[in-house]
CSV table of C-alpha atoms in Angstrom, one decimal:
chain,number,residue,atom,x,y,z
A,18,UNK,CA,42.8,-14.7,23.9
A,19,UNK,CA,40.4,-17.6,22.8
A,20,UNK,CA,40.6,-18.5,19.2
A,21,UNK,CA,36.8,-18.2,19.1
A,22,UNK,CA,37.1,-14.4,20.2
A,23,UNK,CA,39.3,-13.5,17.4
A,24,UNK,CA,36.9,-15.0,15.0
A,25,UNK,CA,34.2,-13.5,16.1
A,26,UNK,CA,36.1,-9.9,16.3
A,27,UNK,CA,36.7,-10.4,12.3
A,28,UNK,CA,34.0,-9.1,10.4
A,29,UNK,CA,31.7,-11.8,8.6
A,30,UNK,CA,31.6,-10.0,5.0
A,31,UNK,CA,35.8,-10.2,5.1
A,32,UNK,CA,35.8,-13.9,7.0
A,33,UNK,CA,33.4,-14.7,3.8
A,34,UNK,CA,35.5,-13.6,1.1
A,35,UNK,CA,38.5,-15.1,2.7
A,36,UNK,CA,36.7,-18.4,2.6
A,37,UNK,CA,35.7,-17.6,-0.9
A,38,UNK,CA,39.2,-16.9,-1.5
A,39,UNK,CA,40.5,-20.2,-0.3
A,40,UNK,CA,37.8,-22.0,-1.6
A,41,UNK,CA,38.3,-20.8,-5.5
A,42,UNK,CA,42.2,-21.1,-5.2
A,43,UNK,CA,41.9,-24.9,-3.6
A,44,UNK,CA,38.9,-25.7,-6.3
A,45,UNK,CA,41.2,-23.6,-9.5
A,46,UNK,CA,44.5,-26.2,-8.2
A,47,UNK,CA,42.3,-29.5,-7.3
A,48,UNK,CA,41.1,-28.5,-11.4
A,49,UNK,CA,44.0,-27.8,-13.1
A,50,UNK,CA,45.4,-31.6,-11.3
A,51,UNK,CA,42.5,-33.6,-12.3
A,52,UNK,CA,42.8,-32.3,-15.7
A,53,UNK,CA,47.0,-33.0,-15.7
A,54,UNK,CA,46.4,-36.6,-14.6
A,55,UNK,CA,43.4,-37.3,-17.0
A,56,UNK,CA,46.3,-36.6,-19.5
A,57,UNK,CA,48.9,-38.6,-18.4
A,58,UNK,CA,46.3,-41.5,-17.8
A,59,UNK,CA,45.3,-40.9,-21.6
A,60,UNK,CA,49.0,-40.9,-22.4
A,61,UNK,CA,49.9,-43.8,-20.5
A,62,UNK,CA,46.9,-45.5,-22.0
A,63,UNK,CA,47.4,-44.8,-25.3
A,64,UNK,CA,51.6,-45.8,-25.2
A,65,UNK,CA,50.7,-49.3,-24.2
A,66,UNK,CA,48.2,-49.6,-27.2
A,67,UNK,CA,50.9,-48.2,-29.4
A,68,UNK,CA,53.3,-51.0,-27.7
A,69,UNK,CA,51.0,-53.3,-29.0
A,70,UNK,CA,50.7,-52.0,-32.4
A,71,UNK,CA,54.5,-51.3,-33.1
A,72,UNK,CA,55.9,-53.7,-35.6
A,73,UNK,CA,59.8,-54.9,-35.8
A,74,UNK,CA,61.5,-52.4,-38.1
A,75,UNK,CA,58.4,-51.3,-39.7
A,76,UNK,CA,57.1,-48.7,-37.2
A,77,UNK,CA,53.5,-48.4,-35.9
A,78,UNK,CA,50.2,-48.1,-38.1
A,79,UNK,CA,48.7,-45.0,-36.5
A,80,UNK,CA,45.7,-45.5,-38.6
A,81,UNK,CA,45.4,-49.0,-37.9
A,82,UNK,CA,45.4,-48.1,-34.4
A,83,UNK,CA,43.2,-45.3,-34.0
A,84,UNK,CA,40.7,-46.8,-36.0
A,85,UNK,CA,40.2,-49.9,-33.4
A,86,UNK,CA,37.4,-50.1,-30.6
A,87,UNK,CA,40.2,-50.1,-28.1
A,88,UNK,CA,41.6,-46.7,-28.9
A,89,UNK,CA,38.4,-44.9,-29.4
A,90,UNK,CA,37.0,-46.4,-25.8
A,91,UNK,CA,40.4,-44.7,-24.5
A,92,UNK,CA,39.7,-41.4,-26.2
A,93,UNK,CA,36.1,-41.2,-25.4
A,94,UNK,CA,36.8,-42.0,-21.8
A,95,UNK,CA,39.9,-39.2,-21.9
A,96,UNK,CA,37.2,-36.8,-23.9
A,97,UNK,CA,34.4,-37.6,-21.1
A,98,UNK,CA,36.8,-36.8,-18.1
A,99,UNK,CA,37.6,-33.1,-19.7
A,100,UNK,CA,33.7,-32.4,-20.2
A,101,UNK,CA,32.9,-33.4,-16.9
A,102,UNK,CA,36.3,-31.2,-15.3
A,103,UNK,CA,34.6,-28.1,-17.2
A,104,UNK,CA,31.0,-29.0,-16.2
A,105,UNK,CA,31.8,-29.1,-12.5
A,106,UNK,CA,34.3,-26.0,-13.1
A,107,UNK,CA,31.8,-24.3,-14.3
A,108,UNK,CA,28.6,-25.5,-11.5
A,109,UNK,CA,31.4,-24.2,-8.8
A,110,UNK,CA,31.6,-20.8,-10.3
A,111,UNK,CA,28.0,-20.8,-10.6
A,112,UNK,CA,27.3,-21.5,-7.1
A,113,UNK,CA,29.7,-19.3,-5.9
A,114,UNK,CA,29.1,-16.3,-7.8
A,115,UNK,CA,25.1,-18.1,-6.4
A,116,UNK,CA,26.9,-17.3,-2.7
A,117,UNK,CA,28.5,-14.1,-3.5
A,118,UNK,CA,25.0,-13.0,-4.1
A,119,UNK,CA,23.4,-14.4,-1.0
A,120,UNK,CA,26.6,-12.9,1.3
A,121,UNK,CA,26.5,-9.7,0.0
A,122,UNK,CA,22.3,-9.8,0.1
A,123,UNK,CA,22.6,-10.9,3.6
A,124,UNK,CA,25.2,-8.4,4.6
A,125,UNK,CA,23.3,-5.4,2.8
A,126,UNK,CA,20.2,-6.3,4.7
A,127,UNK,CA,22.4,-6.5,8.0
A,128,UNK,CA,23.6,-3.1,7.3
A,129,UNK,CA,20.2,-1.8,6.2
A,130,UNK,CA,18.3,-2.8,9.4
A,131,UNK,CA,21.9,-1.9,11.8
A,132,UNK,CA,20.9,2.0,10.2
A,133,UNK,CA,16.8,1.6,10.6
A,134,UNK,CA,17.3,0.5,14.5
A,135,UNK,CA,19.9,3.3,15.1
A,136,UNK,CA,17.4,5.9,13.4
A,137,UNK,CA,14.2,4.2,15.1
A,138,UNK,CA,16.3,4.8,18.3
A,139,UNK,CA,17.6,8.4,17.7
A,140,UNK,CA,14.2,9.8,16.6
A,141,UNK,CA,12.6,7.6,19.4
A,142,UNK,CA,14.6,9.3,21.9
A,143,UNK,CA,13.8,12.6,20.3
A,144,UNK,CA,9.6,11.9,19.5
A,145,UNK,CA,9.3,10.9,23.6
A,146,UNK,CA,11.9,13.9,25.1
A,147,UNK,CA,10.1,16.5,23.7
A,148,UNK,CA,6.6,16.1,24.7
A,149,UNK,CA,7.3,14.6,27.8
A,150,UNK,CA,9.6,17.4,28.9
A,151,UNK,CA,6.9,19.6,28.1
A,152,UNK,CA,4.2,18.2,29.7
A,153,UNK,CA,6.5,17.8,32.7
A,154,UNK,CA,6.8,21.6,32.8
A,155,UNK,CA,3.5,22.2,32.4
A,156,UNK,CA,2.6,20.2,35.6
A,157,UNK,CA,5.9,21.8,37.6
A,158,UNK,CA,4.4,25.3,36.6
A,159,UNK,CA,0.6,24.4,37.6
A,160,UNK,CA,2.3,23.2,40.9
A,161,UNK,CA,4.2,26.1,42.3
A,162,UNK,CA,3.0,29.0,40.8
A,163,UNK,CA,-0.4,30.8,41.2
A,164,UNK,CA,-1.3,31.9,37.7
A,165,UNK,CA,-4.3,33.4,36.2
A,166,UNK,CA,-7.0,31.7,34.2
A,167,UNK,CA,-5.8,32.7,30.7
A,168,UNK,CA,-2.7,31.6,32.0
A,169,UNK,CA,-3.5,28.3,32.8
A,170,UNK,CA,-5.5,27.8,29.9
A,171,UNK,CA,-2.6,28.4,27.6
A,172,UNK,CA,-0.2,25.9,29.6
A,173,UNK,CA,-3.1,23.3,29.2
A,174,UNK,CA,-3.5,24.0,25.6
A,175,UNK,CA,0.3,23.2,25.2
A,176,UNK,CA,0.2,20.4,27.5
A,177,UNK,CA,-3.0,18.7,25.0
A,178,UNK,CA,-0.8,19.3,22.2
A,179,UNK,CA,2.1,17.6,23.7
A,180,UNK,CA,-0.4,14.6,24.9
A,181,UNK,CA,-1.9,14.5,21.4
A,182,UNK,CA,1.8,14.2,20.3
A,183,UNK,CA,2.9,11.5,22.2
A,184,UNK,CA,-0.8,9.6,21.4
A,185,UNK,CA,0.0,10.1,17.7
A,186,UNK,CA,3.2,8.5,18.2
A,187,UNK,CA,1.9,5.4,20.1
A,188,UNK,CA,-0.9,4.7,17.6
A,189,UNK,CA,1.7,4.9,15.2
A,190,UNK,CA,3.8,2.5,17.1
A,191,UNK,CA,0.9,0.3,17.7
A,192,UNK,CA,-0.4,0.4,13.7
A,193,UNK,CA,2.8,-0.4,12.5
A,194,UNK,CA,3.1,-3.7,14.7
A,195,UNK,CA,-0.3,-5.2,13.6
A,196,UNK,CA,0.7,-4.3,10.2
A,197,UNK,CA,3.3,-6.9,10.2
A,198,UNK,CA,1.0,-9.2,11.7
A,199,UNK,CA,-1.5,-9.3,8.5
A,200,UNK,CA,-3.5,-7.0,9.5
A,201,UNK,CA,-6.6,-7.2,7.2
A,202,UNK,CA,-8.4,-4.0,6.6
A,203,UNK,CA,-12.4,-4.3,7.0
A,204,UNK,CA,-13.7,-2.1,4.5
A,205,UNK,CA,-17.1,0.2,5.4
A,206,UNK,CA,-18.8,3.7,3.7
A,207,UNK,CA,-16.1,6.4,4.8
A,208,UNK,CA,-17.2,9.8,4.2
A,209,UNK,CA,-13.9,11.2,3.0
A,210,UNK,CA,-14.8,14.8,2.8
A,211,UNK,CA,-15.4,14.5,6.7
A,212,UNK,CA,-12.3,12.4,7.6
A,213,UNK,CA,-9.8,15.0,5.9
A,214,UNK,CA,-11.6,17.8,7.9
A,215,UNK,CA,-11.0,16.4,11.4
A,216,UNK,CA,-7.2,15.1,10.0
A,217,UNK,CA,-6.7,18.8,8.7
A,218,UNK,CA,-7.9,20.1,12.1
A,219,UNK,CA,-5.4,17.9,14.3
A,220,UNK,CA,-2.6,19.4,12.4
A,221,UNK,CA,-3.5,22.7,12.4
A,222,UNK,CA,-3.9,22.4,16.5
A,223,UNK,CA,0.1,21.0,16.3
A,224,UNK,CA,1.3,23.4,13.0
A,225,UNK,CA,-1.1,26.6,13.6
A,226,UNK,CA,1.2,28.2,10.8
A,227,UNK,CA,0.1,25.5,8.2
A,228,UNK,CA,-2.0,26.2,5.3
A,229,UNK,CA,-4.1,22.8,4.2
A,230,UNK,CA,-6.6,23.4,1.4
A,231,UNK,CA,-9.1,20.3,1.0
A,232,UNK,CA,-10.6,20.2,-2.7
A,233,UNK,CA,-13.4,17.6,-2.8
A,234,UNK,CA,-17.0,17.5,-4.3
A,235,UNK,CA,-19.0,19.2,-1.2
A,236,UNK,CA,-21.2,15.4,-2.2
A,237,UNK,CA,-18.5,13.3,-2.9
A,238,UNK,CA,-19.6,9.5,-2.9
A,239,UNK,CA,-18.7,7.6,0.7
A,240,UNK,CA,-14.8,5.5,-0.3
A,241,UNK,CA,-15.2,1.5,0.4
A,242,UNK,CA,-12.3,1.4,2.9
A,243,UNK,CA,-11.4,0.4,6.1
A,244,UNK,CA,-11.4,3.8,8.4
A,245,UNK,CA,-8.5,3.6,10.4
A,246,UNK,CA,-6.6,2.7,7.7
A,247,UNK,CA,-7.9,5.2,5.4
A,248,UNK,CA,-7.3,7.5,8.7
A,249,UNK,CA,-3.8,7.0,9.0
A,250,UNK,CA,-3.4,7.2,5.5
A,251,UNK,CA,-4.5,10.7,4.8
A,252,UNK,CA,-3.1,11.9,8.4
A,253,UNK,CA,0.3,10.7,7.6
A,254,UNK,CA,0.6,12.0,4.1
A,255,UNK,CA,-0.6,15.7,5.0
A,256,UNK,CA,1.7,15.5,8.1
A,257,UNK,CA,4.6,14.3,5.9
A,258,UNK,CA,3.7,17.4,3.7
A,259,UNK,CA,3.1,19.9,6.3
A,260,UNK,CA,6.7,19.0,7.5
A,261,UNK,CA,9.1,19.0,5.0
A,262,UNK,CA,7.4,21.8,3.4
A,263,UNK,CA,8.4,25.7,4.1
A,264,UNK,CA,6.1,27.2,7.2
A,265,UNK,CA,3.0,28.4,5.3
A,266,UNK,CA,3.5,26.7,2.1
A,267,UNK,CA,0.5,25.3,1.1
A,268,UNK,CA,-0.5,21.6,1.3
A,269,UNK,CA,-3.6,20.7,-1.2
A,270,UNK,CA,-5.8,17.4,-0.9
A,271,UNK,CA,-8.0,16.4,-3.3
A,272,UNK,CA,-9.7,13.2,-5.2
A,273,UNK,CA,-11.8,11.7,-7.4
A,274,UNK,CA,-12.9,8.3,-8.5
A,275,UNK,CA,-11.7,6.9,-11.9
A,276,UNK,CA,-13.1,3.6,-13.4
A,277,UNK,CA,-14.3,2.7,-10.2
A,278,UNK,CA,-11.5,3.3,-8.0
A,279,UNK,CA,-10.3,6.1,-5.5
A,280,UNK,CA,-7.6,8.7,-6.5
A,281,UNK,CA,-6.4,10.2,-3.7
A,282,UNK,CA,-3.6,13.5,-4.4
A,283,UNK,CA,-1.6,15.1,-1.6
A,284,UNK,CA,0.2,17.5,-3.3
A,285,UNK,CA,3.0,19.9,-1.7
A,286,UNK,CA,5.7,22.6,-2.4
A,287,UNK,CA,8.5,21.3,-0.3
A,288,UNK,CA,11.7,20.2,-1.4
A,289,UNK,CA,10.6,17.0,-3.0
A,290,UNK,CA,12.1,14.0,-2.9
A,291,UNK,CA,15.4,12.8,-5.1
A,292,UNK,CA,14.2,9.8,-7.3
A,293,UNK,CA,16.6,7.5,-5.5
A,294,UNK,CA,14.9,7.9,-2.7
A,295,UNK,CA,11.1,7.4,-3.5
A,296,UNK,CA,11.0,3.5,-3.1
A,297,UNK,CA,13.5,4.2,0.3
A,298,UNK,CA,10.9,6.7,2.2
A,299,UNK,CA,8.2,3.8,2.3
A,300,UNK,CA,10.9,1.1,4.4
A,301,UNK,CA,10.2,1.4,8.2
A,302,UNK,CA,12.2,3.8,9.9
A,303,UNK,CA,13.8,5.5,6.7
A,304,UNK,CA,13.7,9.6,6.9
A,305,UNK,CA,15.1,11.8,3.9
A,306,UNK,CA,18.6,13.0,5.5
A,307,UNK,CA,21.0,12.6,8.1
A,308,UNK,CA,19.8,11.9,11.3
A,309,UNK,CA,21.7,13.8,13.5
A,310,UNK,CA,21.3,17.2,11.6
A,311,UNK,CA,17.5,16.9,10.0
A,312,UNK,CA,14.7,19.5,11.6
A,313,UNK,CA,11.6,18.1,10.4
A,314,UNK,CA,10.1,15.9,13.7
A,315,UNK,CA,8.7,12.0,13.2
A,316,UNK,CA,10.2,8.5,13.4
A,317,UNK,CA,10.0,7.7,9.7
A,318,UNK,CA,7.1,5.1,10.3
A,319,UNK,CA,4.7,7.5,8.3
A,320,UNK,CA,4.9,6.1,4.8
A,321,UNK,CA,6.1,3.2,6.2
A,322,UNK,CA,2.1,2.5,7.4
A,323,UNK,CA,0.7,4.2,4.3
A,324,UNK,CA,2.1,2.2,2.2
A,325,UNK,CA,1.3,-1.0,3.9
A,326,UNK,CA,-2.5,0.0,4.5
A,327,UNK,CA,-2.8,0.7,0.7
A,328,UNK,CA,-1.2,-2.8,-0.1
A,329,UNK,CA,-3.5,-4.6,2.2
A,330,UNK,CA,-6.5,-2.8,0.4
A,331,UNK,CA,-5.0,-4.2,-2.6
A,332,UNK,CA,-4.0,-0.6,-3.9
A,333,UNK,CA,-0.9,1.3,-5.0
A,334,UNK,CA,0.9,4.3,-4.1
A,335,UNK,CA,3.2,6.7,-6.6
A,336,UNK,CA,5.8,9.4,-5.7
A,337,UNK,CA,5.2,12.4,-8.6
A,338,UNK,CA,6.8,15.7,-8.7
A,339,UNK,CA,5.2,18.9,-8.4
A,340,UNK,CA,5.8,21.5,-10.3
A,341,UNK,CA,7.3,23.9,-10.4
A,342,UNK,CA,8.8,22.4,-7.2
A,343,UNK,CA,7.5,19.8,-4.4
A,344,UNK,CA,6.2,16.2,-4.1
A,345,UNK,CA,3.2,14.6,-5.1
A,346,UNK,CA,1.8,11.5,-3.4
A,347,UNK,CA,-0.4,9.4,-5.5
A,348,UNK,CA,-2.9,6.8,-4.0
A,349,UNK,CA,-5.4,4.7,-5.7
A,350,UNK,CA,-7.5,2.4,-4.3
């Protein structure tokens, strides 16, 4: 087997601290013999100045001889060596613990987006099977069977809210990608009051069990904002409610403006969100749980784009809990 295909087998985070490894042991010896030699060289040094000042039968002066300009050039050049063996002893360690850092960064963020493409892909999978299996047997059943009206006006129902599925999930797709091409919002009048009745009527078409109440000013003043943005924001937090909160829980917006700026609450009485986890929900592709074995449907892009529509209107976003149980999102623009 090529010696290149045994390296690359071995994993990079244990083929790094190998290296490490090798690099601190080779640096700890290549120390320890710069700093034995700078002794003998002061030793050697300093016997043939006390040759010099060793009279016959009478010994050496020591302090004759350490006070000359000789001796103290020798010393200060032995002193000088040692400081600059620590300093670079201690610049190596620097940058290596400097590298450690970097490695370990690196291989985090290798991890982190290894687990955001395998979830992207499993929910992916799951977001496009559904509806399109549906929709499939919707047109199968149209095809070969003869069925009454109010029959075929409840397949088509189904069949819109499969369509209206798979369009929520393309938009969502497509938001997210010119979000990380700075997207810049172009703010207009948005008549928020209207916007959260057409968002709260999508979802109840997809979750007819849902209970959404909307508690805002029947005249409350039109939000500077950009309206797809502002769309997508209140659409994704009152789906994220509506999901992970028990069927016919209810899910409250409401909002106000405060010193000039827009509050906007989405409160629900789910099972909230462990504080670990409230800066994680807003990465792309993150969803509370294990893949595999979680219910609630969506690709975890929904606070992904919130979040990065409220930064681009130069506004923040807060994870609060509800009491007495529940999650409270917080927007303020």
């Amino acid at each position: 087997m090529p010696i290149t295909t045994l390296i690359e087998k071995i994993p990079v985070r244990r083929m790094s601290h190998f290296v490490i490894g090798y690099m601190i042991l080779a640096f700890g010896w290549w120390s320890y013999h710069l700093w034995h030699q700078n002794d003998l060289l002061f030793q050697s040094e300093k016997a043939l100045i006390e040759a010099r000042f060793t009279r016959k039968n009478q010994g050496i002066n020591l302090t004759e001889m350490y006070a000359t300009a000789e001796y103290k050039k020798v010393e200060r050049s032995w002193e000088k060596s040692r400081r600059m063996v620590i300093a670079e002893g201690l610049f190596f360690t620097a940058c290596l613990i400097f590298g450690l850092w970097v490695i370990n960064r690196s291989a985090n963020r290798e991890v982190t987006l290894a687990r955001q493409r395998r979830n992207f892909l499993l929910s992916i999978t799951h977001e496009l099977k559904s509806p399109i299996a549906s929709l499939r047997l919707v047109l199968e059943t149209l095809f070969k069977r003869e069925l009454s009206r109010e029959q075929i006006e409840k397949l088509c129902k189904g069949g819109l809210k499969d369509a209206a599925r798979l369009q929520t999930l393309v938009e969502d797709l497509l938001l997210a990608a010119r979000l990380e091409d700075n997207w810049n919002p172009l703010p207009e009048p948005v008549d928020l009051r209207a916007l959260a009745r057409d968002a709260v009527a999508g979802l109840q078409v997809r979750y007819p069990q849902t209970s959404i109440r909307i508690n805002l000013p029947e005249h409350f003043p039109p939000v500077q904002a950009d309206k797809s943005g502002l769309t997508a924001i209140v659409q994704n937090l009152l789906e994220n409610a509506v999901k992970y909160s028990p069927e016919g829980a209810p899910v409250e917006i409401s909002a106000e403006k405060k010193d000039g700026r827009l509050q906007l609450r989405v409160a629900d009485l789910g099972r909230g969100i462990p504080d670990h986890e409230k800066q994680a929900v807003f990465e792309k592709f993150y969803r509370l749980g294990n893949e595999e074995t979680r219910q609630a449907t969506g690709t975890g892009l929904g606070l992904y784009i919130v979040n990065q529509v409220v930064k681009a209107h130069g506004g923040t976003i807060h994870i609060l809990d509800n009491k007495p149980q529940g999650t409270i999102f917080l927007v303020e623009l």
